[in-house]
Short mmCIF file of C-alpha atoms in Angstrom, two decimals:
data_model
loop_
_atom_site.label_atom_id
_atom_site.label_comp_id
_atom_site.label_asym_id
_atom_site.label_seq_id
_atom_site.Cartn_x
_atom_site.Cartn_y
_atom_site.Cartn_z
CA UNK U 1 -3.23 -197.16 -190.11
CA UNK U 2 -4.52 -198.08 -186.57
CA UNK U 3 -5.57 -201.47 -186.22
CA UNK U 4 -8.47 -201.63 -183.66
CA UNK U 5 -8.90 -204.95 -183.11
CA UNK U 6 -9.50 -206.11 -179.37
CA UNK U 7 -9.81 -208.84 -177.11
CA UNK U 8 -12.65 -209.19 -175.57
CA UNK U 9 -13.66 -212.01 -173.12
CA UNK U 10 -17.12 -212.28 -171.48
CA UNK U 11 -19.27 -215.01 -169.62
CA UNK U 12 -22.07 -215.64 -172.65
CA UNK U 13 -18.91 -216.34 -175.01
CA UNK U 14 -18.60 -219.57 -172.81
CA UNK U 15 -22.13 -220.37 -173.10
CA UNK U 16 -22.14 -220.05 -176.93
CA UNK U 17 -18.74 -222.62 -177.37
CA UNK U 18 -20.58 -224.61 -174.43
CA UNK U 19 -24.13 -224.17 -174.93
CA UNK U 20 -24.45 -226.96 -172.02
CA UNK U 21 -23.35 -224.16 -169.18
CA UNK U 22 -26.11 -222.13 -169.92
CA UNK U 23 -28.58 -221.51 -167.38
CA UNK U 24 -31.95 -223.44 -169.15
CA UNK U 25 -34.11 -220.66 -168.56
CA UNK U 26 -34.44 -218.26 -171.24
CA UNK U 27 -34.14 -215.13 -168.99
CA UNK U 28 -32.65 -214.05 -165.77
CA UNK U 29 -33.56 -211.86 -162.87
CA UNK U 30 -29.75 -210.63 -162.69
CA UNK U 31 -27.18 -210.82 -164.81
CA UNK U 32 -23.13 -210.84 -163.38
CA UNK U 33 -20.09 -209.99 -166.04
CA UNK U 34 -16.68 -211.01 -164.52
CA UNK U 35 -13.77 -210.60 -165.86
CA UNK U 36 -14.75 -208.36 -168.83
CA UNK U 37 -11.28 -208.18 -170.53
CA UNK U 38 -10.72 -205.72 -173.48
CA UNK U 39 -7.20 -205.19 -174.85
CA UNK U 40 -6.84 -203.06 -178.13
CA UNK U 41 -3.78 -201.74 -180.02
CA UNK U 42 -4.36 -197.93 -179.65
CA UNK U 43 -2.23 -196.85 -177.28
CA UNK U 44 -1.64 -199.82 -176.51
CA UNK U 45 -4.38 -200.17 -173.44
CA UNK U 46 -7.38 -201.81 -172.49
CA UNK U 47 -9.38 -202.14 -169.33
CA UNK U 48 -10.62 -204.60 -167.03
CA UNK U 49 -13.98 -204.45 -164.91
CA UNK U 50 -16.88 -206.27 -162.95
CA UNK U 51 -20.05 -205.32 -163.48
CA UNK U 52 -23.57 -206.77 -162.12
CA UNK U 53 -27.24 -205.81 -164.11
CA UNK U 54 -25.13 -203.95 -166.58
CA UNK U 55 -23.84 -201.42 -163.49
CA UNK U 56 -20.02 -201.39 -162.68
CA UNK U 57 -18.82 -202.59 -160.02
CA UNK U 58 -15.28 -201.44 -160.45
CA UNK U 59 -12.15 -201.68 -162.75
CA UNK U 60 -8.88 -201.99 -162.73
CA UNK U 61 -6.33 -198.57 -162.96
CA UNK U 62 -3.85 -200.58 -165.29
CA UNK U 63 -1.52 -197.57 -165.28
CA UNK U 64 -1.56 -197.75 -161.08
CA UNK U 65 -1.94 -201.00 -160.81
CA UNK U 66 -5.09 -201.06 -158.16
CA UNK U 67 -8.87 -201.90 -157.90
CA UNK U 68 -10.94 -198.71 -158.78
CA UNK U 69 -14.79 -199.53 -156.61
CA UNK U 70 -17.75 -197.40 -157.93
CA UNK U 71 -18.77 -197.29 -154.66
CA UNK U 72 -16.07 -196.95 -151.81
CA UNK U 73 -18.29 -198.77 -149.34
CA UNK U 74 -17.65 -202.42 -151.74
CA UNK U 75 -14.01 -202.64 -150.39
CA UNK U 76 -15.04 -202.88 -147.26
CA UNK U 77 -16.56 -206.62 -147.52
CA UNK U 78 -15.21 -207.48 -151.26
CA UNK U 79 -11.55 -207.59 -152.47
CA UNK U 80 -10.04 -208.27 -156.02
CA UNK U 81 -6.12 -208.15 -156.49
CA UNK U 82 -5.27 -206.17 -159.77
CA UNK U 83 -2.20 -208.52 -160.58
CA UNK U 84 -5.21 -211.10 -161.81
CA UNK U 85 -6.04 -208.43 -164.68
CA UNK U 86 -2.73 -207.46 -165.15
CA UNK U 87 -2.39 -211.25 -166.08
CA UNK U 88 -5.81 -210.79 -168.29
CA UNK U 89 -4.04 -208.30 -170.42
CA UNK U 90 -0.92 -209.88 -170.89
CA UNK U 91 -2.89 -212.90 -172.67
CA UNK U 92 -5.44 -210.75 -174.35
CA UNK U 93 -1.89 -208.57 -175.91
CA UNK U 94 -0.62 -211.76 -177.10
CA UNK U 95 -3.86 -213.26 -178.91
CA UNK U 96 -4.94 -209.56 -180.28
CA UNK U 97 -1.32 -210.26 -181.85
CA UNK U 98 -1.86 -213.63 -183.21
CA UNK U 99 -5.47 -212.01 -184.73
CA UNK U 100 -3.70 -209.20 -186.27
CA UNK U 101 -1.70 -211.30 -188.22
CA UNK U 102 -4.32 -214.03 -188.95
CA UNK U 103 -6.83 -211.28 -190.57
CA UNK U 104 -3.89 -209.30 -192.10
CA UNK U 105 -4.04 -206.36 -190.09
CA UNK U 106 -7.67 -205.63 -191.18
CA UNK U 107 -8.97 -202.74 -189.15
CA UNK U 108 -12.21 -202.88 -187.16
CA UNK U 109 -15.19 -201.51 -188.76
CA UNK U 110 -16.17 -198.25 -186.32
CA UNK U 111 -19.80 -197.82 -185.22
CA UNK U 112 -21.49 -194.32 -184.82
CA UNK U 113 -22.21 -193.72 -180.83
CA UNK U 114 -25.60 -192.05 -179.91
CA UNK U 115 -25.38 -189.42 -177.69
CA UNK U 116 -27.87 -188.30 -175.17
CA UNK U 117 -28.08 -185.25 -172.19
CA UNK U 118 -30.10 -184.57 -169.76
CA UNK U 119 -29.79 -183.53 -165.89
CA UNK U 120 -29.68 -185.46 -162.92
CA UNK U 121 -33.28 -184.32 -161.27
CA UNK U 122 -35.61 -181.10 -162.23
CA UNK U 123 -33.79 -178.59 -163.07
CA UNK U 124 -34.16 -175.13 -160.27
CA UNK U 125 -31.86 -172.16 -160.92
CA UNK U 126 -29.50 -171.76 -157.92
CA UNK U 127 -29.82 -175.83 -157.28
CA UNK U 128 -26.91 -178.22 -157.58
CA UNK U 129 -27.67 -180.49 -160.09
CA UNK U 130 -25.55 -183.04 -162.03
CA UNK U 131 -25.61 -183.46 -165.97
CA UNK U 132 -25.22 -186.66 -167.42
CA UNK U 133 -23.95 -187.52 -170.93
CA UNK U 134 -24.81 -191.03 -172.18
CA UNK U 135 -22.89 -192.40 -175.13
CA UNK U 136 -24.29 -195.59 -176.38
CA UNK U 137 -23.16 -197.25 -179.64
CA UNK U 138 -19.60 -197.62 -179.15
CA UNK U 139 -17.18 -199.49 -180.80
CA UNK U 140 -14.28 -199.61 -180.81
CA UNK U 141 -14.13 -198.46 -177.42
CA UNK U 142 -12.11 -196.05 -177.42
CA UNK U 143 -13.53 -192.33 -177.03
CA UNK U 144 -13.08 -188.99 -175.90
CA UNK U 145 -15.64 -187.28 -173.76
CA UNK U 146 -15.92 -183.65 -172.56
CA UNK U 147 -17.80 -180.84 -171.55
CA UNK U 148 -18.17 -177.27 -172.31
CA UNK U 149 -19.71 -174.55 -170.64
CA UNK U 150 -20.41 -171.54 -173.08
CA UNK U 151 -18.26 -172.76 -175.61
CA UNK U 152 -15.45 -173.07 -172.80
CA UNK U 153 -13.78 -176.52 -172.08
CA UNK U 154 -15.11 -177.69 -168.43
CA UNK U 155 -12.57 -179.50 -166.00
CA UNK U 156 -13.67 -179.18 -162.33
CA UNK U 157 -16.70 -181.45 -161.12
CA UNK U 158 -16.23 -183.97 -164.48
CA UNK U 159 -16.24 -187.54 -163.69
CA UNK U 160 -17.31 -190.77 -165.81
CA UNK U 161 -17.51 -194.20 -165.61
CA UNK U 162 -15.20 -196.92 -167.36
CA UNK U 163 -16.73 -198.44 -170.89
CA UNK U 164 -19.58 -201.20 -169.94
CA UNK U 165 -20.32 -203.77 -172.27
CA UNK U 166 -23.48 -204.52 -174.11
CA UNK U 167 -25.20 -208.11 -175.55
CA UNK U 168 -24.26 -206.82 -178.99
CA UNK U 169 -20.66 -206.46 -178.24
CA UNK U 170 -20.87 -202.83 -178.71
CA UNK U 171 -20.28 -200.49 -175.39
CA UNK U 172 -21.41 -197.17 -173.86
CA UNK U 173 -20.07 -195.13 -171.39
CA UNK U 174 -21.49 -192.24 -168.97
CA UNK U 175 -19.69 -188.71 -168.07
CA UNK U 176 -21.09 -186.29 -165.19
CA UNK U 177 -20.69 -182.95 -164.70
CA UNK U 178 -21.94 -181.36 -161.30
CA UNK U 179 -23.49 -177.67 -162.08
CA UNK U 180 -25.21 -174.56 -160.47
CA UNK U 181 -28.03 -173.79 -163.08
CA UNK U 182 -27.95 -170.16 -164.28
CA UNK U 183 -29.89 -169.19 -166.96
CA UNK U 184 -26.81 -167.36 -168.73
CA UNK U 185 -25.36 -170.56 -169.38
CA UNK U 186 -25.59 -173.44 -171.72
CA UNK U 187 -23.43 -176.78 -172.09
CA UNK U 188 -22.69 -178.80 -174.38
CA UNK U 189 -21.36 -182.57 -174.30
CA UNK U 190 -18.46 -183.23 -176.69
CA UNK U 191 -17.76 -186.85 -178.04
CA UNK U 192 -14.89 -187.95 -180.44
CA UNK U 193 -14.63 -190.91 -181.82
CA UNK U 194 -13.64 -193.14 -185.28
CA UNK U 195 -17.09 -193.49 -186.00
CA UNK U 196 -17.46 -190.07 -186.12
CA UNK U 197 -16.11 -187.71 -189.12
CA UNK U 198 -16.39 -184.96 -187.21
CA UNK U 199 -16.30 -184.27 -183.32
CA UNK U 200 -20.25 -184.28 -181.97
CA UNK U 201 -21.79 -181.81 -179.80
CA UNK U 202 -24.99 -182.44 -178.04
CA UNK U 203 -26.04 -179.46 -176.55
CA UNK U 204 -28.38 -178.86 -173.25
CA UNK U 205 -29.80 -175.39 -172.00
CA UNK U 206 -31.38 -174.74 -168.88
CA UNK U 207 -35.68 -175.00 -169.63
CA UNK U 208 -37.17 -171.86 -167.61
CA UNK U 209 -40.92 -171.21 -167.59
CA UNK U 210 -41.61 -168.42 -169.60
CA UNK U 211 -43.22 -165.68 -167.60
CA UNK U 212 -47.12 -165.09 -167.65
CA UNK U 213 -48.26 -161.43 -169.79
CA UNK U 214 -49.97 -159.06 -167.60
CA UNK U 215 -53.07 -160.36 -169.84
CA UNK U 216 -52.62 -164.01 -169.17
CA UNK U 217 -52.18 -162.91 -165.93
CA UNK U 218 -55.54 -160.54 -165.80
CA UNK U 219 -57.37 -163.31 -167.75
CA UNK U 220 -56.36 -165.60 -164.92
CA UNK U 221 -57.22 -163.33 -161.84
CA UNK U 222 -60.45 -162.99 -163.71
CA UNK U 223 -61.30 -166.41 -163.86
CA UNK U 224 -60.64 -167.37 -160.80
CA UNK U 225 -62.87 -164.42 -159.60
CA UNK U 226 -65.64 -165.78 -161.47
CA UNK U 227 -65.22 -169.29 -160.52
CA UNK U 228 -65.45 -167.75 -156.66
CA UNK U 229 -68.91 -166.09 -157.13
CA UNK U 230 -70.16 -168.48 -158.74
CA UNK U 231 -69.56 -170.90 -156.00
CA UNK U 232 -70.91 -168.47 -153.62
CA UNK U 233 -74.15 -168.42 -155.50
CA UNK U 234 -74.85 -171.52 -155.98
CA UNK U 235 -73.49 -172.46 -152.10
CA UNK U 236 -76.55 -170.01 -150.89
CA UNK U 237 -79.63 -171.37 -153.61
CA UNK U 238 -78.18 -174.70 -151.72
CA UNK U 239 -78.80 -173.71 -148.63
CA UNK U 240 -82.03 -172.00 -148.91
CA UNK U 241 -83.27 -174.51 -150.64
CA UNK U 242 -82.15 -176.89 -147.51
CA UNK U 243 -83.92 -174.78 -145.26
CA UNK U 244 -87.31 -174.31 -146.54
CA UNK U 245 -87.30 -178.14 -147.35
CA UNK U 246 -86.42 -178.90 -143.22
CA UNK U 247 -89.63 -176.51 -142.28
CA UNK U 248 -92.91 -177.81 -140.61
CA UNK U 249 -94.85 -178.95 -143.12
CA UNK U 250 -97.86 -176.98 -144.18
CA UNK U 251 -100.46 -180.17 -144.53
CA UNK U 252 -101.73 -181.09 -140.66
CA UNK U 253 -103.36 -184.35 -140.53
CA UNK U 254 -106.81 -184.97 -138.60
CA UNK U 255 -106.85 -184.18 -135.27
#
């Protein structure tokens, strides 16, 4: 049995033991997470990350030992030394321990993640695009995401972000895969998880316009023919009429 308990550490947790941090208003225009600390017993591993309005801002590699940025161009004005979650995890091992033991190695109950796919921007065959798979829903957060192509496992141009938290303690993560649209190929986004009994497959297939029939296409050309001499009539009853209406009129007054 795998016990998937975790420790899990987050600003609001300090506002519900002190409710007299809280900010008084009952809503904010932005919304920091420091220090979100997760440390479960699969594995064992956990993570560490900042995020800000419920984007990451980067995590820690806790195999490597160094600050991941989502965005290169952070490091250059912010720093954060990875010995500080190294620290984090140490602590959150030892009272994931103490919990264990306290709730006699009861397992976590798993949730079942939603899965959604869609691309990046319209989709134009020949176009680089990016796919995105969101998985919402998770817990515990651990997961497996990847693609396919055809049926085919896909490695090159897969990324994804680390697991971001949510208000309900749950998490959800995102995976990309960059793509050249062809219309003889089809994907699919594969997600395993506990919660799960069987691995899930969302699938996504390009969406091309189905071509016109050669009577669509008559009916059409027709139209638009008609539309034309129509306008062309009614254009030149305009005009005469605006012509014989701008004449001399007929009626001379007294000399």
């Amino acid at each position: 049995l795998i016990v998937n308990f975790f420790f899990h550490l987050l600003n609001e947790d300090l506002f519900s033991i002190f409710p007299f941090l809280a900010p008084h208003s009952d809503s904010a225009d932005h919304i920091a997470a420091y220090g979100i600390n997760v440390y479960h017993s699969y594995g064992p591993s956990g993570y560490y990350t900042h995020e800000f309005d419920g984007d990451e801002e980067f995590y820690v590699d806790l195999e490597k030992r160094e600050t991941v940025w989502h965005l290169p161009v952070f490091s250059q004005f912010r720093s954060f030394d990875p010995q500080g979650a190294l620290r984090n995890m140490a602590s959150g091992k030892q009272t994931l321990e103490i919990m264990i033991q306290r709730s006699n190695s009861t397992a976590a109950t798993n949730k079942v993640p939603e899965v959604t796919v869609f691309s990046k921007s319209p989709m134009m065959l020949g176009q680089p695009n990016t796919l995105i798979c969101h998985v919402d829903n998770i817990f515990p957060p651990v997961i497996n995401i990847t693609w396919l192509r055809n049926g085919h496992s896909v490695i090159e141009g897969v990324s994804e972000t680390s697991f971001l938290s949510k208000d309900d303690h749950s998490f959800s993560k995102i995976s990309y895969l960059t793509f050249l649209p062809s219309d003889d190929d089809v994907y699919d986004c594969k997600v395993e998880h506990w919660g799960l009994d069987k691995p899930l497959l969302k699938h996504w297939e390009p969406e091309i316009p189905a071509p016109m029939s050669e009577l669509t296409e008559t009916v059409v050309c027709a139209l638009g023919l008609t539309v034309g001499l129509v306008g062309i009539v009614v254009g030149t009853v305009l005009i005469i009429r605006g012509l014989r209406s701008g004449g001399p009129s007929r009626h001379q007054g007294p000399l």
